[in-house]
CSV table of C-alpha atoms in Angstrom, one decimal:
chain,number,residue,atom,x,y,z
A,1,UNK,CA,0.0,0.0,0.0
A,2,UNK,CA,1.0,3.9,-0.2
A,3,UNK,CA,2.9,5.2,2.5
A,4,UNK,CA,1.7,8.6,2.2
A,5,UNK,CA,0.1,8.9,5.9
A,6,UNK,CA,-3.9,9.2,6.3
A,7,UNK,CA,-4.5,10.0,9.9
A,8,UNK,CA,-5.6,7.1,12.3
A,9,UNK,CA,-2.9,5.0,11.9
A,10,UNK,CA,1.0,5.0,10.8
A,11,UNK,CA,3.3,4.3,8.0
A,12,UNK,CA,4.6,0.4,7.9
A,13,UNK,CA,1.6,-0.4,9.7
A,14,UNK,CA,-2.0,-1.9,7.9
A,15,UNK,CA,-4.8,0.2,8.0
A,16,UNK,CA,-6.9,-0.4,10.8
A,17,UNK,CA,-9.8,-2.5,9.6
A,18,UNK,CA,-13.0,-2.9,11.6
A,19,UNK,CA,-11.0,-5.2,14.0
A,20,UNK,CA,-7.3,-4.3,14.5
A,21,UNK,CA,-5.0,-6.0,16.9
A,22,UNK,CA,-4.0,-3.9,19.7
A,23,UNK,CA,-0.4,-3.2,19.8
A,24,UNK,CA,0.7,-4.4,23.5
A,25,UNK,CA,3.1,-2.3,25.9
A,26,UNK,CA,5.9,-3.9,27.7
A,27,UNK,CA,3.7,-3.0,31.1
A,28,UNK,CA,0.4,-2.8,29.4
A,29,UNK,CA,-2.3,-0.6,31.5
A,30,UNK,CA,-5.3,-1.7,29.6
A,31,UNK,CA,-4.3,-5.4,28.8
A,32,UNK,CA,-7.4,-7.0,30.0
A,33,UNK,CA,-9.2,-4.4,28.4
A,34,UNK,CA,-8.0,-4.8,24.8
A,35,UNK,CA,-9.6,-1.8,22.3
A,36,UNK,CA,-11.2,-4.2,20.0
A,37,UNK,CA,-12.1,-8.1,20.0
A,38,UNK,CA,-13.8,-8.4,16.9
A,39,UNK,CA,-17.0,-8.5,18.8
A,40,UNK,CA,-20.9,-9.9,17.1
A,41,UNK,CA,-22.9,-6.9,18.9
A,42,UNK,CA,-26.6,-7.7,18.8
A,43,UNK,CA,-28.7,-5.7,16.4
A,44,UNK,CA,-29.9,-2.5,18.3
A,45,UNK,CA,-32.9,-2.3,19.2
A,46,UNK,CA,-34.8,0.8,18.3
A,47,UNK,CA,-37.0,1.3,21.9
A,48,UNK,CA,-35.6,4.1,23.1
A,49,UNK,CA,-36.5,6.0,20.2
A,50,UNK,CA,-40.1,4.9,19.9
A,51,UNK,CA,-40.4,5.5,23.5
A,52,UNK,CA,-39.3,9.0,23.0
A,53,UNK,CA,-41.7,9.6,20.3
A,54,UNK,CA,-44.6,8.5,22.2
A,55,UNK,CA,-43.7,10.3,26.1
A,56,UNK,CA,-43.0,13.7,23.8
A,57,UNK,CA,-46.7,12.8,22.1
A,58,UNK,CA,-47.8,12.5,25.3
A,59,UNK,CA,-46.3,15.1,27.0
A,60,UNK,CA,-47.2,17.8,24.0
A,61,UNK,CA,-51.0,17.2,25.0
A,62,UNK,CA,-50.5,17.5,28.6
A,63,UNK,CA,-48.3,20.7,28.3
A,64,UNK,CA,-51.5,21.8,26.0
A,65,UNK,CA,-54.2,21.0,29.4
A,66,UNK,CA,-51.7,22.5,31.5
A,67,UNK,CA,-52.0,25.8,29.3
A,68,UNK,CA,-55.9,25.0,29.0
A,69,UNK,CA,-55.9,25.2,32.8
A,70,UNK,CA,-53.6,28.4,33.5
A,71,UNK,CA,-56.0,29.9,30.4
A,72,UNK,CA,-59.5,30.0,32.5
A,73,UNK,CA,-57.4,30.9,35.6
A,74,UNK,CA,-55.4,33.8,34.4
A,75,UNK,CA,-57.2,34.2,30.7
A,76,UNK,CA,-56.0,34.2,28.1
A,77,UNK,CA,-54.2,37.8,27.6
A,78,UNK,CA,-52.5,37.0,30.6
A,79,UNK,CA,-51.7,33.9,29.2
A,80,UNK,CA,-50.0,35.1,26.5
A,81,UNK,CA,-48.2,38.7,28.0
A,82,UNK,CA,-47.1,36.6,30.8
A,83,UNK,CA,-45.7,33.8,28.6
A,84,UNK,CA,-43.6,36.0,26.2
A,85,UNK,CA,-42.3,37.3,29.6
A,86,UNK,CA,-41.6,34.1,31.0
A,87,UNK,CA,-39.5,33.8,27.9
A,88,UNK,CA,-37.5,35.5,29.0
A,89,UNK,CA,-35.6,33.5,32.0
A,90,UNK,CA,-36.3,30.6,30.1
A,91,UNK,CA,-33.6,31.5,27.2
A,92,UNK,CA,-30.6,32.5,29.9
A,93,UNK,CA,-31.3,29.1,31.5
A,94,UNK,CA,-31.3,26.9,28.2
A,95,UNK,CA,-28.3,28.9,26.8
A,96,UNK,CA,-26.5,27.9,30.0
A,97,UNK,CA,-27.5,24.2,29.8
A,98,UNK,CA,-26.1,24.2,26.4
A,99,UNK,CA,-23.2,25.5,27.3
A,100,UNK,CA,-22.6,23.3,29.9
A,101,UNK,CA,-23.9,20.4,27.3
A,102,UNK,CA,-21.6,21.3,24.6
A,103,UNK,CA,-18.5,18.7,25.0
A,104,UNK,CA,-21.0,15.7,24.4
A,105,UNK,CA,-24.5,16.8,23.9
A,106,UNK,CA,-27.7,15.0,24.6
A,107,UNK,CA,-30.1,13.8,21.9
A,108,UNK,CA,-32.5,16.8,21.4
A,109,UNK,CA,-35.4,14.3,21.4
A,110,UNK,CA,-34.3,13.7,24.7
A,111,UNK,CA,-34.0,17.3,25.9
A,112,UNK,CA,-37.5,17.6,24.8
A,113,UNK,CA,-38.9,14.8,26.7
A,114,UNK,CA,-37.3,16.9,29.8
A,115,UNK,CA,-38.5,20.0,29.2
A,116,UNK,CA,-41.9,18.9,28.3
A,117,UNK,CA,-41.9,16.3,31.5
A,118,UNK,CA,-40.6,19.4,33.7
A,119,UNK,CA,-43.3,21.4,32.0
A,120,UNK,CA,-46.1,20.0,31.8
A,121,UNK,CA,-45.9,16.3,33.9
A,122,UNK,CA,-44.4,17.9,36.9
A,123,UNK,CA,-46.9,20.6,37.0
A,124,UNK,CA,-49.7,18.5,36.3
A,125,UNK,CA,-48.9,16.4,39.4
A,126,UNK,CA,-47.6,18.7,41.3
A,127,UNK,CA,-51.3,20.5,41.2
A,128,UNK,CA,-52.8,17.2,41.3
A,129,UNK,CA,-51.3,16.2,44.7
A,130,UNK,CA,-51.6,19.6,46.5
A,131,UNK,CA,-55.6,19.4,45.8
A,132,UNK,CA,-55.4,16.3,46.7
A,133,UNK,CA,-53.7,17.2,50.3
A,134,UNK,CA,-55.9,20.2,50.8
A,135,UNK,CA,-59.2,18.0,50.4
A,136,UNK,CA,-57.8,15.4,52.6
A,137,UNK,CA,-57.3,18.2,55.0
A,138,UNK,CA,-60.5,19.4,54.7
A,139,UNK,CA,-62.3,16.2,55.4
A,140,UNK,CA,-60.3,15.4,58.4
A,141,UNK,CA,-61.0,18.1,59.8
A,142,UNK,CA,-65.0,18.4,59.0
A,143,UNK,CA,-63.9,22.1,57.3
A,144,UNK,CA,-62.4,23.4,60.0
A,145,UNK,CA,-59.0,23.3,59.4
A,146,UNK,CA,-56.7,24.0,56.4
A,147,UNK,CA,-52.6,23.5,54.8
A,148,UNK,CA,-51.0,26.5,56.1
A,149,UNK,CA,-49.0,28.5,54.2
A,150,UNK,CA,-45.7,27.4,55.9
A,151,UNK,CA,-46.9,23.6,55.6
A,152,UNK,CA,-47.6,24.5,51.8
A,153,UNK,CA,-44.1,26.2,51.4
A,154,UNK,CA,-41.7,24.6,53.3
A,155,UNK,CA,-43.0,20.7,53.2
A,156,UNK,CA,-45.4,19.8,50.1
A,157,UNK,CA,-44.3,21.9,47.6
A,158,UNK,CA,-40.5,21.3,48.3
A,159,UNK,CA,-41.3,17.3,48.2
A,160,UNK,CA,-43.9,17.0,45.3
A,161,UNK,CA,-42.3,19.2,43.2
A,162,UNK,CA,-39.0,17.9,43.6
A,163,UNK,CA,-40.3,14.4,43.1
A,164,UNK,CA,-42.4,14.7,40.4
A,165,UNK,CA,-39.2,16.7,38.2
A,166,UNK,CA,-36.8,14.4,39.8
A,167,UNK,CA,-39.2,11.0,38.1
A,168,UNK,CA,-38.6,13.1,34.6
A,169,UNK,CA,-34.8,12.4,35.1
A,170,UNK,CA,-35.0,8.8,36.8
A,171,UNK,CA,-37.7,8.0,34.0
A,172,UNK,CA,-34.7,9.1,31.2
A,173,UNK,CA,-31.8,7.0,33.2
A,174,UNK,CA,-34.3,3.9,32.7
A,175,UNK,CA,-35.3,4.0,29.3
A,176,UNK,CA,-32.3,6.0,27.8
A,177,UNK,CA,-29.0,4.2,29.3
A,178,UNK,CA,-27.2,5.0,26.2
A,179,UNK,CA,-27.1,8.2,27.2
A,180,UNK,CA,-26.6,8.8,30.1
A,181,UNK,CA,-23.2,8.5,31.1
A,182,UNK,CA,-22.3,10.6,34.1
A,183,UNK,CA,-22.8,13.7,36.1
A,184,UNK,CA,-22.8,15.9,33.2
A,185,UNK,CA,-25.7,14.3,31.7
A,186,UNK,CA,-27.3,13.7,34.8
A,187,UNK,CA,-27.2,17.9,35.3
A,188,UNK,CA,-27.9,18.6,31.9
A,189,UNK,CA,-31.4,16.6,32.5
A,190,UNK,CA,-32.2,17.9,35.3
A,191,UNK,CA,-31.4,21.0,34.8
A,192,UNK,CA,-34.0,20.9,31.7
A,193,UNK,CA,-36.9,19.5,33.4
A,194,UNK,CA,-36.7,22.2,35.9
A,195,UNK,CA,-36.4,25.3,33.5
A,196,UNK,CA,-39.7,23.9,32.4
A,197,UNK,CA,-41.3,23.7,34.8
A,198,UNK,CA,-40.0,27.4,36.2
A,199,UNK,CA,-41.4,28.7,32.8
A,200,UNK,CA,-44.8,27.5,33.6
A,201,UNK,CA,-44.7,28.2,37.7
A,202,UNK,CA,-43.6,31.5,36.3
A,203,UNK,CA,-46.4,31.9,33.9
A,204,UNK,CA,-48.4,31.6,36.6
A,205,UNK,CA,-46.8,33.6,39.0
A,206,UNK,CA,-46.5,36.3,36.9
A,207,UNK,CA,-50.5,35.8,35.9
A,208,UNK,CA,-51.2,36.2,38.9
A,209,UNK,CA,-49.1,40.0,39.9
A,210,UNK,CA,-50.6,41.1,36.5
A,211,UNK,CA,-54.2,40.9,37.7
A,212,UNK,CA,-53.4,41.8,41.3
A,213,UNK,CA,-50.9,44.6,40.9
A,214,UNK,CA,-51.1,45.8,37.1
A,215,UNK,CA,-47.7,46.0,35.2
A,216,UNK,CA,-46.2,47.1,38.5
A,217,UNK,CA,-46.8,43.9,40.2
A,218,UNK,CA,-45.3,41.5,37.3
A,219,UNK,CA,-42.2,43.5,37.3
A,220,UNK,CA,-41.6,43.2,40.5
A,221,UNK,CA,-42.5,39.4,40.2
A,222,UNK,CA,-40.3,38.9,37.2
A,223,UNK,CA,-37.4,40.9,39.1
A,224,UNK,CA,-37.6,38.6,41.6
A,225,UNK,CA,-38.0,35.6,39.6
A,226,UNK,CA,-36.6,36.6,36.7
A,227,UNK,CA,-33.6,38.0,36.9
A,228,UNK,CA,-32.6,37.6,40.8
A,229,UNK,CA,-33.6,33.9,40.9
A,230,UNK,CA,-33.7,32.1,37.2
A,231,UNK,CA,-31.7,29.2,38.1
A,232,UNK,CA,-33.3,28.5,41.4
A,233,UNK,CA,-35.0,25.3,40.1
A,234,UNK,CA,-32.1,24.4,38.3
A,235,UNK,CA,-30.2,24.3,41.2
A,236,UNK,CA,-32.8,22.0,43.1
A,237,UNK,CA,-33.4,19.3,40.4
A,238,UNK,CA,-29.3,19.1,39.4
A,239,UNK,CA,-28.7,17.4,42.8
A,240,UNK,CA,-30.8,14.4,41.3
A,241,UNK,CA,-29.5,14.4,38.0
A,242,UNK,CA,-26.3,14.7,38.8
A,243,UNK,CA,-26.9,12.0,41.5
A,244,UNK,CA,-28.5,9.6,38.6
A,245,UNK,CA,-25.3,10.4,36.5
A,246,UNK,CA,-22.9,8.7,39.4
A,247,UNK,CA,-25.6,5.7,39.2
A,248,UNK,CA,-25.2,5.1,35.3
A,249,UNK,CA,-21.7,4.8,36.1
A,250,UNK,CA,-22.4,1.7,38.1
A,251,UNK,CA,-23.7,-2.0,37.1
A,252,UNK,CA,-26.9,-2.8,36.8
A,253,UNK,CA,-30.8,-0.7,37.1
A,254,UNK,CA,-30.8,-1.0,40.9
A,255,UNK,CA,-28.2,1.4,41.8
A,256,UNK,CA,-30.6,4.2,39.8
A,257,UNK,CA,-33.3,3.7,42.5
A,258,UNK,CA,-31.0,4.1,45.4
A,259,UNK,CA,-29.0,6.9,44.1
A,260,UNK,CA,-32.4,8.7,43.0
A,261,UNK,CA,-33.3,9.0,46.7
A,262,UNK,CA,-30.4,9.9,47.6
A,263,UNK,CA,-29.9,12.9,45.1
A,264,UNK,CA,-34.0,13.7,45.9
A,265,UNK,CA,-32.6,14.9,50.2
A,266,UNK,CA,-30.3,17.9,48.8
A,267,UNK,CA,-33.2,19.0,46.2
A,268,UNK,CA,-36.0,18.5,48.9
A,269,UNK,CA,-33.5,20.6,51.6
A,270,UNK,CA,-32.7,23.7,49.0
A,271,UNK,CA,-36.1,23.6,48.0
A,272,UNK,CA,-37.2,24.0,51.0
A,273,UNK,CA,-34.7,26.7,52.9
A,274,UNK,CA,-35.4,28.9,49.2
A,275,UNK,CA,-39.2,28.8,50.1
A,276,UNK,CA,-38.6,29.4,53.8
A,277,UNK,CA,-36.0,32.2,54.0
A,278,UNK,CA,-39.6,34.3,53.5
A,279,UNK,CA,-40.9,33.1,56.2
A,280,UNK,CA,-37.4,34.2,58.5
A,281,UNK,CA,-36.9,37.5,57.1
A,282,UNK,CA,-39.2,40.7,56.2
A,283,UNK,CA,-39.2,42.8,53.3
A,284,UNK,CA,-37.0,43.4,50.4
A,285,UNK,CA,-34.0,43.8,52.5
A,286,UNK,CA,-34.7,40.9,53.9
A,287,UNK,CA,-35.0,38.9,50.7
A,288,UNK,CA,-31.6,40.7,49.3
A,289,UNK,CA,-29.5,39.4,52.8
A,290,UNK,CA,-30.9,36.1,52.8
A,291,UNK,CA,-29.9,36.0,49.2
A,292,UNK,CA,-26.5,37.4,49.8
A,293,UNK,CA,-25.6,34.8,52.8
A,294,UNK,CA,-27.5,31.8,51.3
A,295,UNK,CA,-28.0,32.0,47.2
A,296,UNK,CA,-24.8,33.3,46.1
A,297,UNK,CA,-22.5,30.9,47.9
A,298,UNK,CA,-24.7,27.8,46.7
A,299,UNK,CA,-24.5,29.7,43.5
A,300,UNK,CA,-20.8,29.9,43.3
A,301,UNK,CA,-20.6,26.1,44.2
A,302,UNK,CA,-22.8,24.8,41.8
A,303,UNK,CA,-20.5,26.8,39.5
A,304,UNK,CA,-17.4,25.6,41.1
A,305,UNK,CA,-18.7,22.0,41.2
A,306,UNK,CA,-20.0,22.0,37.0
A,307,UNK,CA,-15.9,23.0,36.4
A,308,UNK,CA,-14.7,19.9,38.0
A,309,UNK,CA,-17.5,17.6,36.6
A,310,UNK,CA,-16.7,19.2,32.8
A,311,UNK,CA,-12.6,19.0,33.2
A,312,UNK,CA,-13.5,14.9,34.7
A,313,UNK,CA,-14.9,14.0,31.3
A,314,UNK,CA,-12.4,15.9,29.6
A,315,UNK,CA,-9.9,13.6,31.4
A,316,UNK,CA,-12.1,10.5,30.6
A,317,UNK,CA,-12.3,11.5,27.1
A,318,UNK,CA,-8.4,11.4,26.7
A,319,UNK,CA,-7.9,8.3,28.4
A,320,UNK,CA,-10.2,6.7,26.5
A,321,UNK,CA,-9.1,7.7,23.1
A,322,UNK,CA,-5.5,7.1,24.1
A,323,UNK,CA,-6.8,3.6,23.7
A,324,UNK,CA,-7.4,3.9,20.4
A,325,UNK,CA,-4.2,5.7,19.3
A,326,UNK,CA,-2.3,3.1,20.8
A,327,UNK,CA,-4.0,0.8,18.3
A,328,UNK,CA,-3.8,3.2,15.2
A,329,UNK,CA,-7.3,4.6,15.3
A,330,UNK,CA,-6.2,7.9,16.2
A,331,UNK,CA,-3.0,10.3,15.7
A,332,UNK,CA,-1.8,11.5,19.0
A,333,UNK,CA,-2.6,15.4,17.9
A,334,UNK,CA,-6.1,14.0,17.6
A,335,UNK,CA,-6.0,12.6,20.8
A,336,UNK,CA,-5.3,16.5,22.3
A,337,UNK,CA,-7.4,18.2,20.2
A,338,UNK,CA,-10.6,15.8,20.8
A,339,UNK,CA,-9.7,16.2,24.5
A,340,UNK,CA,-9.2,19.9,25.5
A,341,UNK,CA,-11.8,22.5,24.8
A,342,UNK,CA,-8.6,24.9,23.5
A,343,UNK,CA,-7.4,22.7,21.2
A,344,UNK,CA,-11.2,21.9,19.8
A,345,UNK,CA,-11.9,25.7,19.5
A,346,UNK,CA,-8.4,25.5,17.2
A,347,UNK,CA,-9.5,22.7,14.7
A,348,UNK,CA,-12.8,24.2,14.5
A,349,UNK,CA,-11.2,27.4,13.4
A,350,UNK,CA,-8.7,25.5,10.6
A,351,UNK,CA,-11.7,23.4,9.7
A,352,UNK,CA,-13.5,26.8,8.9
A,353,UNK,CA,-10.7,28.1,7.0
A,354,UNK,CA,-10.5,25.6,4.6
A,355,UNK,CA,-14.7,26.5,3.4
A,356,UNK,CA,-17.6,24.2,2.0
A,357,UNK,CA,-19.0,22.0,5.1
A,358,UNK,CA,-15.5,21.1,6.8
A,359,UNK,CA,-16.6,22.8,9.9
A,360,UNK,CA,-19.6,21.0,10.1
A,361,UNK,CA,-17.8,17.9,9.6
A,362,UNK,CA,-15.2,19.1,12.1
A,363,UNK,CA,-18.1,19.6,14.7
A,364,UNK,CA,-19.6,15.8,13.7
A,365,UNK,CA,-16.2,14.1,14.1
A,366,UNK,CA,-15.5,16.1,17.5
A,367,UNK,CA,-18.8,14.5,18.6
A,368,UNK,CA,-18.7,11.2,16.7
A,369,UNK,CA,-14.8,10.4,18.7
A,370,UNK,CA,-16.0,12.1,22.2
A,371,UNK,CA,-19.6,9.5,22.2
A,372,UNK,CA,-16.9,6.6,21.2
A,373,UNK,CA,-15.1,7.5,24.2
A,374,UNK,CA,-17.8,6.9,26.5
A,375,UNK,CA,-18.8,4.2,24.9
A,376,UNK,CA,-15.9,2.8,25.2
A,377,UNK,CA,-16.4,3.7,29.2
A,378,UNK,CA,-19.1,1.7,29.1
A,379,UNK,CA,-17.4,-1.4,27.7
A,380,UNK,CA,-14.5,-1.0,30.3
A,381,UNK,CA,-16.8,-0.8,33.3
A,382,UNK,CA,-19.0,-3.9,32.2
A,383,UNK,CA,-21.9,-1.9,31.5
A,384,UNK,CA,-21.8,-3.3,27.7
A,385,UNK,CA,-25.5,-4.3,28.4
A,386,UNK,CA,-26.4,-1.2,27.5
A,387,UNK,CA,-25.2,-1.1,24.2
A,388,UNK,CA,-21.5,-0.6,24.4
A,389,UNK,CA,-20.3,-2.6,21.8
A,390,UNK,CA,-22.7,-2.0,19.4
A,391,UNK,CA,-22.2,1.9,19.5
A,392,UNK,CA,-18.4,1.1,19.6
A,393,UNK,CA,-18.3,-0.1,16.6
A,394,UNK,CA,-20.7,2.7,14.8
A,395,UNK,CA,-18.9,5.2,16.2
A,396,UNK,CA,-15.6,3.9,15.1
A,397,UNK,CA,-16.5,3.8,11.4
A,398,UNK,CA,-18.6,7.3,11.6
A,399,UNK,CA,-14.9,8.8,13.0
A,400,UNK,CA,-13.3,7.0,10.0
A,401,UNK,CA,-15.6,8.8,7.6
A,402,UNK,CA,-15.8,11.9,9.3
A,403,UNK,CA,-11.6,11.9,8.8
A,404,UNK,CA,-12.6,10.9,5.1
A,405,UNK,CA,-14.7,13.6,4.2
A,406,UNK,CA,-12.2,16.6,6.6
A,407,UNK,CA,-9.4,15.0,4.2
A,408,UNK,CA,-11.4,14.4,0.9
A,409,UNK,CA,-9.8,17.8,-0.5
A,410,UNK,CA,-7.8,21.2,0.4
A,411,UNK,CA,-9.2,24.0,1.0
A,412,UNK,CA,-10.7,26.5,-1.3
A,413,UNK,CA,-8.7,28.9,-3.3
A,414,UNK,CA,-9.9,32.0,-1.3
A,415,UNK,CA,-10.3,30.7,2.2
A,416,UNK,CA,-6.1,29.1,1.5
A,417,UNK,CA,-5.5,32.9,0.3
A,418,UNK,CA,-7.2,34.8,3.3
A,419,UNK,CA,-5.9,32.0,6.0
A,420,UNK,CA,-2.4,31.9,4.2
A,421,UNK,CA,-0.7,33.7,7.9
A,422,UNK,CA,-2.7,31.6,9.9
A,423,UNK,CA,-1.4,28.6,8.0
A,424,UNK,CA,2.0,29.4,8.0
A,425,UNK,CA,1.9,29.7,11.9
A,426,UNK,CA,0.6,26.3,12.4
A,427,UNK,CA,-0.4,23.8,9.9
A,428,UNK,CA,-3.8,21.1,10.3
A,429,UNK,CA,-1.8,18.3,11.1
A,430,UNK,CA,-0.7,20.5,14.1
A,431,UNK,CA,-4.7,21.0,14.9
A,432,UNK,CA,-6.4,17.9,14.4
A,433,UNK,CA,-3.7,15.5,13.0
A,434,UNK,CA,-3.4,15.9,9.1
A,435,UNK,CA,-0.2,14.5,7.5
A,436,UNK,CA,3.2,14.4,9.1
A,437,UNK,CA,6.7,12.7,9.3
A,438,UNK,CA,6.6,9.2,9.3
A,439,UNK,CA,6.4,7.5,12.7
A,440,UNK,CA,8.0,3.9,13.2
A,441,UNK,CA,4.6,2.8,14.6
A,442,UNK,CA,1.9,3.5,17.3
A,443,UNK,CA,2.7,4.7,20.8
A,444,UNK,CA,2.3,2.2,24.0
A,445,UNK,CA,1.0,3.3,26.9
């Protein structure tokens, strides 16, 4: 064959086909994890997927009653002013969870499901259950008795509403393993079931200021809500997501359960001391010290804490795909460009340079390598159940044809004129691995 170098394996060396044989270091690390056994993966099944389909079905129609029912309460001017408002919150929350999402985003059909579970489900059951409580009230008391507003607060909405978003995300770990890999995911989840439901909560708080208080009242409302607190809900529902992550990192469905609880006490407890710091102080000084002493430090550590989950699958990622190099699948410039957000940023930029769809294709293959690498996690910590195998080996020959088509041809005439400094500086195979000298043959770990 030509030795002229295609990256993803080296000179004097075959081509990795769809089963190469792992080269072995004199003190292999991985050895009883070899890269690739020339597995049969059984056909995969497409449940998920249908499931999806049908829960977002189902969920559209229920997010339509839910609007139905804030409709004859509020009307429907309300309805609307107060949802264009709600708006509002809704896109600084999403634009964060993408951001956070970006170094191996969810399935959008998935996201959906969330947002319409957070939406619509958790609202739905969430007013379900508190009429359900203040009848039951009622009755036992022959009328004369009824939920206080500290009981309401403090104790039933900080459980039910935590529960019913926190069922969105355990409902997701069940049916879509696949993908969901680790904290990350687990946040990102969350985090999407409760900015829907704060954009229908805050439909209806700010439904209800409008018709009390005028324009006066909802800006006050959506100051409050809006602007000071937007991720409040966020912050509550992550604890189980991100909980739920650390459980699809073990064996097995049980673990889900357990861990589900156990992420469900920290939601239930911030829940709770956010309703009930308006109960302990007075006034909008109050609200502002409270905020200042509690919110901002939880703030800070939620931000601290997404940091060190986003740099841990960085560090997963390269370990993984180190792997593969050592068996010719990837260059090692690959390998540091796939696994540092500075060094994506870069082969984006050269894969823009070069015109037609290459940064398209540059995003896809950035994608395509970083899913292998957690599948291959999954292989490696026997949760190949779950589809491990089967998406290794998609994912493997997606990567090879995403290189393919980055590869298929230089770049244009006027993006090689205008980038001709750029180039000069540092070339592609500095960036994501393009040609380069000759290597005797692939690294060992």
């Amino acid at each position: 064959m030509s030795q002229h170098y295609q990256p993803g394996y080296y000179p004097q060396q075959a081509e990795p086909a769809f089963a190469p044989q792992l080269q072995q270091a004199e003190n292999p690390v991985y050895a009883e994890h070899a890269v690739w056994s020339a597995p049969t993966p059984p056909a995969q099944k497409s449940t998920g997927l249908v499931l999806s389909i049908i829960g977002i079905s189902v969920l559209g129609f229920v997010f339509l009653a839910v609007l139905a029912y804030v409709a004859i309460g509020l009307g429907p001017f309300a309805l609307v002013v107060c949802g264009l408002v709600a708006l509002i919150p809704l896109a600084v929350v999403i634009l964060t969870i993408t951001w956070i999402d970006r170094w191996e985003p969810e399935p959008r059909g998935a996201l959906w499901f969330a947002f319409l579970w957070g939406a619509a489900a958790s609202v739905a059951i969430a007013l379900l259950v508190g009429l359900g409580i203040q009848l039951a009230v009622y009755y036992a008391t022959q009328g004369q008795g009824g939920v206080g507003d500290f009981f309401s607060a403090v104790i039933q909405a900080p459980l039910v509403e935590e529960s019913a978003k926190g069922l969105g995300v355990l409902i997701l770990f069940f049916v879509l393993r696949r993908h969901f890999d680790g904290p990350i995911d687990g946040l990102v989840y969350g985090a999407t079931v409760a900015a829907g439901f704060a954009f229908t909560e805050n439909i209806l708080y700010f439904g209800s200021s409008l018709i009390e208080s005028g324009g006066i009242g909802l800006g006050f409302t959506f100051f409050l809500r809006g602007i000071m607190s937007p991720f409040a809900h966020v912050m509550f529902t992550a604890c189980t997501g991100v909980a739920l992550g650390f459980a699809s990192q073990k064996k097995g469905w049980l673990p889900g359960i357990g861990f589900f609880f156990i992420g469900l006490v920290p939601a239930v407890l911030l829940h709770a001391l956010w309703n009930g710091s308006s109960f302990i102080v007075e006034g909008l000084g109050g609200f502002f010290l409270v905020y200042a002493i509690v919110q901002v430090p939880l703030f800070a550590l939620a931000i601290v804490a997404v940091v060190f989950l986003r740099k841990r699958e960085a560090a997963l990622t390269r370990v993984r795909l180190e792997e593969y190099a050592s068996a010719g699948w990837f260059t090692p410039e690959e390998v540091s460009m796939l696994s540092t957000g500075a060094g994506r940023r870069q082969a984006r930029a050269w894969a823009a340079a070069q015109g037609g769809d290459k940064g398209r294709v540059m995003r896809r293959f950035t994608q395509d390598a970083t899913r292998l690498a957690f599948a291959r996690q999954r292989v490696v910590t026997g949760r190949d159940g779950i589809g491990g195998q089967r998406d290794e080996a998609d994912l493997l020959q997606a990567v090879t044809a995403d290189r393919a088509s980055l590869l298929a041809s230089g770049p244009s005439p006027s993006a090689l004129a205008q980038q001709q400094p750029y180039q000069q500086q540092q070339q592609p195979s500095e960036q994501y691995g393009g040609p380069h000298e000759p290597r005797q043959g692939p690294p060992v770990i």
